[in-house]
CSV table of C-alpha atoms in Angstrom, one decimal:
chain,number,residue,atom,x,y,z
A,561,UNK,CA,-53.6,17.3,-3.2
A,562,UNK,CA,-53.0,15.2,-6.4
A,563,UNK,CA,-49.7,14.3,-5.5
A,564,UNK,CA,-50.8,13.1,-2.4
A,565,UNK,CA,-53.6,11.3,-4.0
A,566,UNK,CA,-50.8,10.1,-6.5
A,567,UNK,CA,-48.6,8.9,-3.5
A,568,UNK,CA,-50.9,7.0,-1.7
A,569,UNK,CA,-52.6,4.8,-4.9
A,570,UNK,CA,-48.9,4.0,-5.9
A,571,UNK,CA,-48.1,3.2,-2.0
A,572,UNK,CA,-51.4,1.0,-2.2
A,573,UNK,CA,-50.8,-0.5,-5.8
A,574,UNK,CA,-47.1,-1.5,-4.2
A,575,UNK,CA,-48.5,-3.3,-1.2
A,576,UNK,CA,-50.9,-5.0,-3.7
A,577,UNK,CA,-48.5,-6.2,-5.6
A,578,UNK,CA,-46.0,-7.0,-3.0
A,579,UNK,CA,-48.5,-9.5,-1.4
A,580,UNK,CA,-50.1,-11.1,-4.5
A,581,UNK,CA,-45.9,-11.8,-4.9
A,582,UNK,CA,-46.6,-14.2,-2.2
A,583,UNK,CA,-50.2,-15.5,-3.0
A,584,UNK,CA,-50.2,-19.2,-4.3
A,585,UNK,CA,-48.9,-18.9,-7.4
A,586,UNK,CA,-47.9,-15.8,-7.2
A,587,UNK,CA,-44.3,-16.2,-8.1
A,588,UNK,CA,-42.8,-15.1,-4.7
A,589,UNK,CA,-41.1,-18.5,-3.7
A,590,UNK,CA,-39.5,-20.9,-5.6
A,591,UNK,CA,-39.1,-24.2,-4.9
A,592,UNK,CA,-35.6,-25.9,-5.7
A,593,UNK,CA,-35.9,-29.7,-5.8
A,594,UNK,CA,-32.3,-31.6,-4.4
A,595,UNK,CA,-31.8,-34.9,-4.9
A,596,UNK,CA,-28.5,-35.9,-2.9
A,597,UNK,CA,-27.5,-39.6,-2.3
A,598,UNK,CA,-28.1,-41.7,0.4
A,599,UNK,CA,-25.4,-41.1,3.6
A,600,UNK,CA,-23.2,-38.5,1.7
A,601,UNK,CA,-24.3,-36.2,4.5
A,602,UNK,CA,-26.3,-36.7,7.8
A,603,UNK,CA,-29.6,-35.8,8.8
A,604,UNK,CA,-28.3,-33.3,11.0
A,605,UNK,CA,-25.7,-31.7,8.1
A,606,UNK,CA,-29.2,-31.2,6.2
A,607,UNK,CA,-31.2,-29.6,8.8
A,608,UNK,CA,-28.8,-27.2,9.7
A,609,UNK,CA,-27.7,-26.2,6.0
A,610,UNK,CA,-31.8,-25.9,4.8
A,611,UNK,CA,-32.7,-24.3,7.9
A,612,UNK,CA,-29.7,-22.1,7.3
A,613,UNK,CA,-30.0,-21.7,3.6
A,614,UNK,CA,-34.0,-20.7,3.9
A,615,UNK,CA,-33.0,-17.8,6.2
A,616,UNK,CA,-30.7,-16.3,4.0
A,617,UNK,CA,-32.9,-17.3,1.0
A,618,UNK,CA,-36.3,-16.2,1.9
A,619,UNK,CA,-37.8,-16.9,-1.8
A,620,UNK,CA,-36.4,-20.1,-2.2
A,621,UNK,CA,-37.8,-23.4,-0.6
A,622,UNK,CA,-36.2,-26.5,-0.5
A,623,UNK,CA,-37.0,-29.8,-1.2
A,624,UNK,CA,-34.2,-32.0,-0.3
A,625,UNK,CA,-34.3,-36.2,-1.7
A,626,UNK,CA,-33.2,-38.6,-1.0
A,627,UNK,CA,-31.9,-41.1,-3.3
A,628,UNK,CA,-30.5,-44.5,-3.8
A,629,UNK,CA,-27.2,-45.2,-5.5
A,630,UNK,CA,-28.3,-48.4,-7.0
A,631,UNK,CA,-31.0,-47.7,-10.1
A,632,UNK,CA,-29.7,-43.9,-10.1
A,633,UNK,CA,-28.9,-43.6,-13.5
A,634,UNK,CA,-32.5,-44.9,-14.9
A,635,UNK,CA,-33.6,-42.1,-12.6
A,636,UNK,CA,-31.1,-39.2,-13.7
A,637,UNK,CA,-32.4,-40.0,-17.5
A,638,UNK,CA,-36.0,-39.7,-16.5
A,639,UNK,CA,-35.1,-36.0,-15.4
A,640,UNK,CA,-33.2,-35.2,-18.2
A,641,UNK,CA,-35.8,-36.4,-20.6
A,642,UNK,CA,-38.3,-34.2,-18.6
A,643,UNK,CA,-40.5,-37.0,-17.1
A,644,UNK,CA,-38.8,-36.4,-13.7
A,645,UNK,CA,-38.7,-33.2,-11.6
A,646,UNK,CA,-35.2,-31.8,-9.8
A,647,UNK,CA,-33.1,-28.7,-10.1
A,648,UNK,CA,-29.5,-30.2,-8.1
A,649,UNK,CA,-28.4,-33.3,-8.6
A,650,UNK,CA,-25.7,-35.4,-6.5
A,651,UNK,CA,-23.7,-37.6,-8.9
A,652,UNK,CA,-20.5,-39.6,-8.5
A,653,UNK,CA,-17.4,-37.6,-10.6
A,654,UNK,CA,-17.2,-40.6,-12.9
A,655,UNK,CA,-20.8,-40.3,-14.0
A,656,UNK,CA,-21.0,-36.9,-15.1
A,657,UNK,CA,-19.8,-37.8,-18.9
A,658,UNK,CA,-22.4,-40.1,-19.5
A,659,UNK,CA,-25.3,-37.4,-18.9
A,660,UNK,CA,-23.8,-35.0,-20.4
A,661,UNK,CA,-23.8,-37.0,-23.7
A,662,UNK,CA,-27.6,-36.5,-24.0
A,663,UNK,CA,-26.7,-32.5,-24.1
A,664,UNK,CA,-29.4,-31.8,-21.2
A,665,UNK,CA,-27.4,-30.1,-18.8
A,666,UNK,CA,-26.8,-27.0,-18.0
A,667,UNK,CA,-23.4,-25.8,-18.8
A,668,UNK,CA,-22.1,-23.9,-15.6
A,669,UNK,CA,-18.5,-22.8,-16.8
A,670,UNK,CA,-19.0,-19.3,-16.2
A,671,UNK,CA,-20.4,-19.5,-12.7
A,672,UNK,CA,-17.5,-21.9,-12.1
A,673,UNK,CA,-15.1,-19.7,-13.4
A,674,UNK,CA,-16.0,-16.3,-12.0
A,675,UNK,CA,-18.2,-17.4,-8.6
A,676,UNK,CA,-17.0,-20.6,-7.0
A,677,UNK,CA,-13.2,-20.8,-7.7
A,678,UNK,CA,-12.5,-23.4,-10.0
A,679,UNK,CA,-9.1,-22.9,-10.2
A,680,UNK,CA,-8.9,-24.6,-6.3
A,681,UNK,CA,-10.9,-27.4,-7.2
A,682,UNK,CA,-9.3,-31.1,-7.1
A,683,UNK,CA,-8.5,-32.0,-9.5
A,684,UNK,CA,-9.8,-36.1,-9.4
A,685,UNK,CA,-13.7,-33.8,-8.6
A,686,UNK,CA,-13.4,-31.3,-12.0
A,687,UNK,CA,-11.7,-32.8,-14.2
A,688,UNK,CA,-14.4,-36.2,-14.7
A,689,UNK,CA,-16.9,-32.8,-14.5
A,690,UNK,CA,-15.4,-31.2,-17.7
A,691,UNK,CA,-16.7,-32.3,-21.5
A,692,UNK,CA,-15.4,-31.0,-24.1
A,693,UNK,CA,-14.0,-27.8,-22.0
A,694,UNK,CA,-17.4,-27.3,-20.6
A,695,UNK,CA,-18.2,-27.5,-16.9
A,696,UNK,CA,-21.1,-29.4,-16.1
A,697,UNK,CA,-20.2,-31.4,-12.9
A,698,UNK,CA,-19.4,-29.0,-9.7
A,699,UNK,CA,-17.5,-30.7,-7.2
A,700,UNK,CA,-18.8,-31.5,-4.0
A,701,UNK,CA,-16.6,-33.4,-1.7
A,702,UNK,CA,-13.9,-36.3,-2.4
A,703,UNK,CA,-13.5,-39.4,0.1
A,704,UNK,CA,-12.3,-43.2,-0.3
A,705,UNK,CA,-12.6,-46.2,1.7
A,706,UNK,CA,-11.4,-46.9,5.3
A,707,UNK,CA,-11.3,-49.5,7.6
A,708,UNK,CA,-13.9,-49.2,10.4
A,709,UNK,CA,-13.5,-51.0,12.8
A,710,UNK,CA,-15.2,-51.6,16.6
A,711,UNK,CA,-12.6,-51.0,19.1
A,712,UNK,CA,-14.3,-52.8,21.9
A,713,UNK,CA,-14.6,-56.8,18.9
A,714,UNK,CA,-10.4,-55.8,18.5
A,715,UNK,CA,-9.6,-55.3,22.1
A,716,UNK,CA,-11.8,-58.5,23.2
A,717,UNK,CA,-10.0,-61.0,20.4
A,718,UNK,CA,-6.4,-59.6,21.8
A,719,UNK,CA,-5.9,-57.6,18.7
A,720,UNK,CA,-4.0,-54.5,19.8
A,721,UNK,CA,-3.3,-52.8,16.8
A,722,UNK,CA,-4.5,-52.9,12.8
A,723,UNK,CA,-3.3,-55.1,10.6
A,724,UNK,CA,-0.8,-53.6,8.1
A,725,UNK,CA,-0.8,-56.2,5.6
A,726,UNK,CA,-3.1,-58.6,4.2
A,727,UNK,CA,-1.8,-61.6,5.5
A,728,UNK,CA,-2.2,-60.1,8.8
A,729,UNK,CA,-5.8,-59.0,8.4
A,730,UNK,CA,-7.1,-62.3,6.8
A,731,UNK,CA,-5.5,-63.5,10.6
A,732,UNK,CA,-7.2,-60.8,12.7
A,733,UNK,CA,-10.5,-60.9,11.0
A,734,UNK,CA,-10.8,-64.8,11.1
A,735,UNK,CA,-10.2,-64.3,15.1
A,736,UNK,CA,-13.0,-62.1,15.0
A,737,UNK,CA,-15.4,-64.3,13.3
A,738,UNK,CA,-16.5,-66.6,15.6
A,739,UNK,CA,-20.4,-67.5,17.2
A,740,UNK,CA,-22.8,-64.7,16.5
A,741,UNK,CA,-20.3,-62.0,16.0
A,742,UNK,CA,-18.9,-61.6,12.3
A,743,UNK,CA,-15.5,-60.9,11.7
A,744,UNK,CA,-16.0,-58.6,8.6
A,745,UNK,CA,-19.6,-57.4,6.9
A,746,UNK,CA,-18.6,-57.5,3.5
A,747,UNK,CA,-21.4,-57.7,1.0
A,748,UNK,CA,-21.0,-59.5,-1.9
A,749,UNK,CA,-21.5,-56.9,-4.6
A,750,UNK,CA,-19.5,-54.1,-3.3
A,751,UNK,CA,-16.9,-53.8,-7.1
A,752,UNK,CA,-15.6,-51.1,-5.7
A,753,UNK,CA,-13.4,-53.0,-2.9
A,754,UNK,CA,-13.3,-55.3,-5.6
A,755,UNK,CA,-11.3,-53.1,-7.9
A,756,UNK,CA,-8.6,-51.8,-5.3
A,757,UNK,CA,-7.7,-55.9,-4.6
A,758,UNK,CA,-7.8,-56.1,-8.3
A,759,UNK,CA,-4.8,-52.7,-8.6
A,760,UNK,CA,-3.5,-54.5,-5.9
A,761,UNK,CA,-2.7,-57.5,-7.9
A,762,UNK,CA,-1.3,-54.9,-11.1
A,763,UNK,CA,-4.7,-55.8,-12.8
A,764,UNK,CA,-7.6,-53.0,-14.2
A,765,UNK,CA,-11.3,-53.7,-14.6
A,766,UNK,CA,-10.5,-52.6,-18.4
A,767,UNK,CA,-7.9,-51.1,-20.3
A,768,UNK,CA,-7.7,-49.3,-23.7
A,769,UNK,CA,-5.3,-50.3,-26.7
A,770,UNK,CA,-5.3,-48.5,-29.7
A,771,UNK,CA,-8.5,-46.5,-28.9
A,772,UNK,CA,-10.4,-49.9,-27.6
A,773,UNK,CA,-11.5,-50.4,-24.5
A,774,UNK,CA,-11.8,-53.6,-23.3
A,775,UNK,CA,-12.7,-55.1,-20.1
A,776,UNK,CA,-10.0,-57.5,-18.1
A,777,UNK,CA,-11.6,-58.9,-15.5
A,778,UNK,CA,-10.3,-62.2,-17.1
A,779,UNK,CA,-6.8,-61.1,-16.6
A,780,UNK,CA,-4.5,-63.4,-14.1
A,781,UNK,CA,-4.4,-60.6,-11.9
A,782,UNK,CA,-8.2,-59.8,-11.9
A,783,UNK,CA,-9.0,-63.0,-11.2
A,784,UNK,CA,-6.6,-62.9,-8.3
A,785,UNK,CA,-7.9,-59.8,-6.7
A,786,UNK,CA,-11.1,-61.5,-6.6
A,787,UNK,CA,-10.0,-64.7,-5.3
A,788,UNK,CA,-9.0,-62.3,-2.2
A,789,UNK,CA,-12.2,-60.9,-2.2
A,790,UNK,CA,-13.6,-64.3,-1.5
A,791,UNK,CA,-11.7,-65.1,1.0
A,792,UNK,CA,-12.3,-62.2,3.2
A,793,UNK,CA,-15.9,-62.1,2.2
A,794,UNK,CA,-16.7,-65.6,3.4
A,795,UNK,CA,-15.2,-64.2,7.4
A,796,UNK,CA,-18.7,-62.6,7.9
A,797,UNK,CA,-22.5,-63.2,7.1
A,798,UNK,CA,-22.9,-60.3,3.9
A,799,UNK,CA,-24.9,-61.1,1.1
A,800,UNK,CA,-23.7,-62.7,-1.6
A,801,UNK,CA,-26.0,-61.4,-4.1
A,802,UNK,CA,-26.6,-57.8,-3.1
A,803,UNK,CA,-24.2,-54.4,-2.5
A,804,UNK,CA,-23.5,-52.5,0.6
A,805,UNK,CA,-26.9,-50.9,0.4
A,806,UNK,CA,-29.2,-53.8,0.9
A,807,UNK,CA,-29.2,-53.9,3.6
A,808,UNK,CA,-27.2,-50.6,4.2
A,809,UNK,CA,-23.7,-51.7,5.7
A,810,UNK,CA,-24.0,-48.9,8.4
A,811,UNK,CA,-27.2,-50.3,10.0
A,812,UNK,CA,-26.2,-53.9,9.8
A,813,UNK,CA,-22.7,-52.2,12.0
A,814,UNK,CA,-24.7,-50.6,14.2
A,815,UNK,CA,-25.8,-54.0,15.8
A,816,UNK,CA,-22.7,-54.1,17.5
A,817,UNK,CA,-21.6,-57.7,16.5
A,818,UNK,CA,-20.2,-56.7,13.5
A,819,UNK,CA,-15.9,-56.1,13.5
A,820,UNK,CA,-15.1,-54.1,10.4
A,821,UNK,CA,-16.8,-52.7,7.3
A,822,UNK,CA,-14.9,-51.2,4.9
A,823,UNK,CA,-16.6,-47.6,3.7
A,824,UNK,CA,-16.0,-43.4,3.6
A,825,UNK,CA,-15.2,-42.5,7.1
A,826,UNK,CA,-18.0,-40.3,7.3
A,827,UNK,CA,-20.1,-43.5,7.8
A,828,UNK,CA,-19.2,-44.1,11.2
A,829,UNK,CA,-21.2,-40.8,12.2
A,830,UNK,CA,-24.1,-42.6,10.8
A,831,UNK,CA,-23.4,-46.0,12.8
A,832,UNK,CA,-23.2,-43.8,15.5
A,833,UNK,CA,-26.4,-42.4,14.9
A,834,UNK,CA,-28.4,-45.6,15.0
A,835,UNK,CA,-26.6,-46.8,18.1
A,836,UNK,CA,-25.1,-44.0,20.9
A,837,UNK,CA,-23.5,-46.6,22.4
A,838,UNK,CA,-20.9,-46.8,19.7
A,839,UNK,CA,-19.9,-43.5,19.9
A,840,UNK,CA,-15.7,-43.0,20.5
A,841,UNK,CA,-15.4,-46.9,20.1
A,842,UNK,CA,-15.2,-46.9,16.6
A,843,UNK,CA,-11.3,-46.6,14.6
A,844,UNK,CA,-10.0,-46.8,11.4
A,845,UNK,CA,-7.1,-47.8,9.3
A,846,UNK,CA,-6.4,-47.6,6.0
A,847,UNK,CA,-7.1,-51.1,3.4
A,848,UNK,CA,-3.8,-53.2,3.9
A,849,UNK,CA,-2.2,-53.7,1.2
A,850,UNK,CA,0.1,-56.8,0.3
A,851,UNK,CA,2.9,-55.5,1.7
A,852,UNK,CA,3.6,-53.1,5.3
A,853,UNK,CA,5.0,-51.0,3.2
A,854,UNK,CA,2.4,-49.0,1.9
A,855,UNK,CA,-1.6,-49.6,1.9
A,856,UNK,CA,-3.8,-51.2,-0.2
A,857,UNK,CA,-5.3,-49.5,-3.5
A,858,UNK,CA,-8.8,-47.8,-2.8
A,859,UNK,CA,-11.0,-45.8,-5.6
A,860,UNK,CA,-10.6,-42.2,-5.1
A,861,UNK,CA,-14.0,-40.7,-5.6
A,862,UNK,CA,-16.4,-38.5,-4.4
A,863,UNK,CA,-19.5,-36.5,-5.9
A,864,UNK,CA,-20.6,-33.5,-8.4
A,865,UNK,CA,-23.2,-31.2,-8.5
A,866,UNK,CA,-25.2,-30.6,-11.6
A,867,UNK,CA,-28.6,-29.1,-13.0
A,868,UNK,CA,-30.1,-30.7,-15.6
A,869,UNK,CA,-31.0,-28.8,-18.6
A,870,UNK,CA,-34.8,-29.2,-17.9
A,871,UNK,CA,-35.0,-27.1,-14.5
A,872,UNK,CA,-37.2,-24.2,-14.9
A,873,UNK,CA,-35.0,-23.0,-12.0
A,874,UNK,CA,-31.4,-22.4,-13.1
A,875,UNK,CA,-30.8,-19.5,-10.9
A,876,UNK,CA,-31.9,-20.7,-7.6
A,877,UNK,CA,-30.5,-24.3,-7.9
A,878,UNK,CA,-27.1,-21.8,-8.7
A,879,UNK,CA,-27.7,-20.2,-5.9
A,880,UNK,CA,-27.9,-23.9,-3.8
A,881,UNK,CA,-25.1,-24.9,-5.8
A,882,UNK,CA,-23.2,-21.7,-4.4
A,883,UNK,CA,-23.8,-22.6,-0.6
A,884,UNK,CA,-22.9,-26.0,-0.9
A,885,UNK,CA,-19.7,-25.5,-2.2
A,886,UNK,CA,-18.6,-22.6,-0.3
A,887,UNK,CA,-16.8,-22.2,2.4
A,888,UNK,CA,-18.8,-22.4,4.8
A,889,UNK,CA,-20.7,-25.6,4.3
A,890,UNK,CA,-17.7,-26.9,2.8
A,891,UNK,CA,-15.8,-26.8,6.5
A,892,UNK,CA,-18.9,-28.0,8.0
A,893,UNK,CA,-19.8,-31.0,5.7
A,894,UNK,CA,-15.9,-32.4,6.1
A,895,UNK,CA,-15.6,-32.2,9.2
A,896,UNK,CA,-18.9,-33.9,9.8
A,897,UNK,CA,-18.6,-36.6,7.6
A,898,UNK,CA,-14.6,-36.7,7.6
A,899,UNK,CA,-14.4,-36.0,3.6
A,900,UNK,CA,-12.1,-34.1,2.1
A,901,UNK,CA,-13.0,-30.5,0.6
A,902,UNK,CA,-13.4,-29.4,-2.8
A,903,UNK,CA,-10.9,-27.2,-2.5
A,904,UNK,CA,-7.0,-28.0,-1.9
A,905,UNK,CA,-6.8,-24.6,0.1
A,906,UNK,CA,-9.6,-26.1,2.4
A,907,UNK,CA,-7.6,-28.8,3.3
A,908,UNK,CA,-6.7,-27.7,6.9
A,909,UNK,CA,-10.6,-28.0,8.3
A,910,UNK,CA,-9.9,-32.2,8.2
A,911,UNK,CA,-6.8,-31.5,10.0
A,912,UNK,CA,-6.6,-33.7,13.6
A,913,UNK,CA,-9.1,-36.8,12.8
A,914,UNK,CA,-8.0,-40.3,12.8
A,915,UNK,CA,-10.8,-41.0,9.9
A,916,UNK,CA,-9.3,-38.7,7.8
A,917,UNK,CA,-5.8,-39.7,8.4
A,918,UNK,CA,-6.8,-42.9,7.4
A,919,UNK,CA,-8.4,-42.1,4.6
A,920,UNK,CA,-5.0,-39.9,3.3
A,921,UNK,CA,-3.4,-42.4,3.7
A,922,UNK,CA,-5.4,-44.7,1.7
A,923,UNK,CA,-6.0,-41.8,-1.0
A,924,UNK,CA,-1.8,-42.1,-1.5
A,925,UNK,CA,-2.2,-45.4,-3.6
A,926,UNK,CA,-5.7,-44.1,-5.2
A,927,UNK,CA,-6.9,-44.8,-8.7
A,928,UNK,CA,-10.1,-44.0,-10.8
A,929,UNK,CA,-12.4,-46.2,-13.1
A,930,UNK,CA,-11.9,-45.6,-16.6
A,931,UNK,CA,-12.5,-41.9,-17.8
A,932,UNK,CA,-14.5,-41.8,-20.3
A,933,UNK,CA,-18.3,-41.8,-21.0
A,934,UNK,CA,-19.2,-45.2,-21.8
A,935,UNK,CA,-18.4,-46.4,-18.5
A,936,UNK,CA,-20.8,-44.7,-16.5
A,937,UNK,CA,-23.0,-47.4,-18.7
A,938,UNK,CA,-21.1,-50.2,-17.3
A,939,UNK,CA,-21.9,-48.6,-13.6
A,940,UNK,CA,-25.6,-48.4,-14.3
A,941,UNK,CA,-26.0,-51.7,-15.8
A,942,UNK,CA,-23.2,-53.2,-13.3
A,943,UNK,CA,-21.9,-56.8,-15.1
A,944,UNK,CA,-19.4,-56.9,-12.3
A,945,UNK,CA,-21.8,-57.0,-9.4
A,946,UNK,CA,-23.5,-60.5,-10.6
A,947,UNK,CA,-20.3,-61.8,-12.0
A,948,UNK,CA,-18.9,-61.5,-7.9
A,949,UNK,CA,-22.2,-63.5,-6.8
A,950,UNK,CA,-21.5,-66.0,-9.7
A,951,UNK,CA,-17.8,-66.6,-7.9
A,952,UNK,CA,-19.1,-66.3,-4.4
A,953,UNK,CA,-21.8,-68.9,-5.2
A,954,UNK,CA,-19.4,-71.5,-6.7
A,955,UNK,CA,-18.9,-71.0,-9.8
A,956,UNK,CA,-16.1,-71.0,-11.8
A,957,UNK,CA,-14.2,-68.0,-11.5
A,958,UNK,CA,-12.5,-67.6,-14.8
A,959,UNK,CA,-16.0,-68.6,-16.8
A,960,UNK,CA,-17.6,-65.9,-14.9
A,961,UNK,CA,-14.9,-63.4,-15.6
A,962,UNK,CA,-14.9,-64.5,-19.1
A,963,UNK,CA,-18.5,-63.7,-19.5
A,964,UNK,CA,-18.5,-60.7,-17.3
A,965,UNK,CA,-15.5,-59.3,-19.7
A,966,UNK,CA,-17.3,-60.2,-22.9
A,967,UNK,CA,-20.0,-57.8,-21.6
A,968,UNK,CA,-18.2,-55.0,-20.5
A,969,UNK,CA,-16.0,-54.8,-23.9
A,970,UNK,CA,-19.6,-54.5,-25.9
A,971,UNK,CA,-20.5,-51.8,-23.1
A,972,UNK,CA,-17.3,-49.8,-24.2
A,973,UNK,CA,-17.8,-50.2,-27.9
A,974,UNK,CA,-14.5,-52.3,-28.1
């Protein structure tokens, strides 16, 4: 009888406990705050993977945001200092250096070593994600810049093929500017267009000489690849005094009277979000370069993962961390979005779209920004973005650069 009696008050003491485990405050769920950037994935990529995740998860909850690129950094800083909340952050690959100079994030080289495969990561994703041998930045997904353009504008104007050279593009795109309908949105901030015309021309945004970094956006070249930028700039109605995001590029697309942008493939699924009509008349090609011969330069990028030091929930923002860069969501998010996997042995799920032909095609003449911490400063307090207004404004181009350069060596410590 007393074991009975025994039985049933630890049977009853379980249930008790199992379902204050799930009171308010109870400790049963945990909330995992993700703050991913604005169009790196759809609407419908994060439905289906929180939906999806919170099945498998049942004690974790997730609160996805999301943010903006520009101010980012100011943001990030808050969180590692503690006066902001998150548990994931999306960063670009470049940045990763800078926060982990303020020694608040969590150091995942274990994880990435015996859980997600690092070995198979790209390396242009790890590599910027490593300091000091540690892993702090867990890549996400690599993309560059493509040519979109509307099918229906090309076919109108008589163009029946992409240009494959600047020359011919500046051509093309001045045919298609004409009345309401803009040949090219190009807003005037957008530095990273900027920088492949600047490769383009054999120039750098800054370049290192005896351990100094300088910035050269005074160079001959430099200031040719932004003379170029000009030119095509001016064959539209974008903003000469703000980047791709305001407004976003994709929205202003969507109105239909708009011929090109130059962005990630992936953006056309957004375009086509805002306006079904769209959808199968959009194409792509890769930036033409000077020549036929190959294309233009284009900043190889893409985004990290990392949890700041601050979380109070390292093991279920692992646990998010896990999903989104596993296989699984890894297939899905590329093909989606037409970006190219963390992995190189996922590179067959991009196989047979003409975005992400375009884009590998592109990614054959890709470069980086400089690799080291200090310029993740120069990103977050951008001197290039108001020196390109200065020149598209009037200015003169090689007083701008001057001053622009000037600001950018101090930045680097040179």
């Amino acid at each position: 009888m007393n074991k009975r009696l025994l039985a049933a008050c630890t049977a009853l003491a379980a249930a008790a406990l199992s379902a204050c485990s799930h009171l308010p405050g109870g400790g049963g769920t945990t909330t995992v705050t993700v703050w991913l950037m604005k169009d790196s994935a759809s609407q419908s990529f994060l439905d289906r993977f929180e939906e999806s995740f919170e099945a498998e998860h049942e004690d974790i909850d997730l609160d996805i945001r999301i943010q903006e690129w520009t101010g980012i950094g100011d943001k990030i800083n808050a969180v590692l200092r503690g006066d902001e909340t998150a548990d994931v952050i999306e960063v670009g690959n470049t940045q990763v250096a800078i926060y982990a100079e303020s020694d608040k994030l969590t150091d995942l080289t274990l994880e990435s070593v015996r859980d997600w495969g690092s070995k198979d990561w790209l390396p242009g994703l790890s590599d910027p994600g490593t300091v000091n041998g540690a892993q702090y930045g867990i890549p996400w997904y690599a993309a560059n810049r493509v040519v979109i353009y509307n099918k229906d504008l090309f076919a109108k104007a008589g163009i029946s093929e992409p240009p494959k050279d600047r020359e011919q593009w500046l051509k093309d795109t001045k045919k298609l500017d004409e009345g309401s309908q803009q040949g090219i949105y190009l807003a005037g901030q957008n530095w990273y267009v900027l920088a492949g015309f600047i490769w383009d021309e054999g120039g750098n945004l800054a370049e290192e000489s005896g351990g100094i970094w300088s910035g050269t956006l005074d160079s001959p070249a430099a200031l040719k690849g932004m003379d170029f930028y000009k030119e095509l700039q001016q064959l539209g109605e974008g903003p000469k005094d703000a980047d791709e995001e305001t407004p976003p590029q994709t929205e202003v697309f969507a109105g239909g009277d708009v011929a090109q942008i130059i962005a990630p493939p992936g953006s056309a699924r957004l375009v086509e979000q805002l306006n079904p009509e769209l959808e199968g008349k959009l194409g792509y090609f890769p930036v033409p370069g000077k020549t036929e011969d190959k294309p233009g330069a284009v900043f190889t990028g893409g985004s990290d993962l990392i949890v700041p030091g601050t979380t109070k929930n390292r093991r279920a923002a692992v646990k998010v961390i896990t999903a989104l860069t596993g296989e699984k969501w890894q297939t899905d998010l590329a093909r989606s979005m037409s970006y190219v996997p963390n992995k190189t042995s996922l590179a067959y799920v991009s196989m047979g779209s003409e975005g992400t032909a375009a884009m590998a095609a592109g990614a054959a003449q890709g470069r980086a920004t400089p690799t080291l911490a200090r310029w993740a400063q120069v990103e977050a307090n951008n001197p290039i973005k108001p020196y390109m207004t200065a020149v598209l404004e009037g200015e003169d181009p090689e007083k701008a650069a001057e001053a622009a350069t000037a600001t950018i060596t101090q930045m680097l410590g040179g």
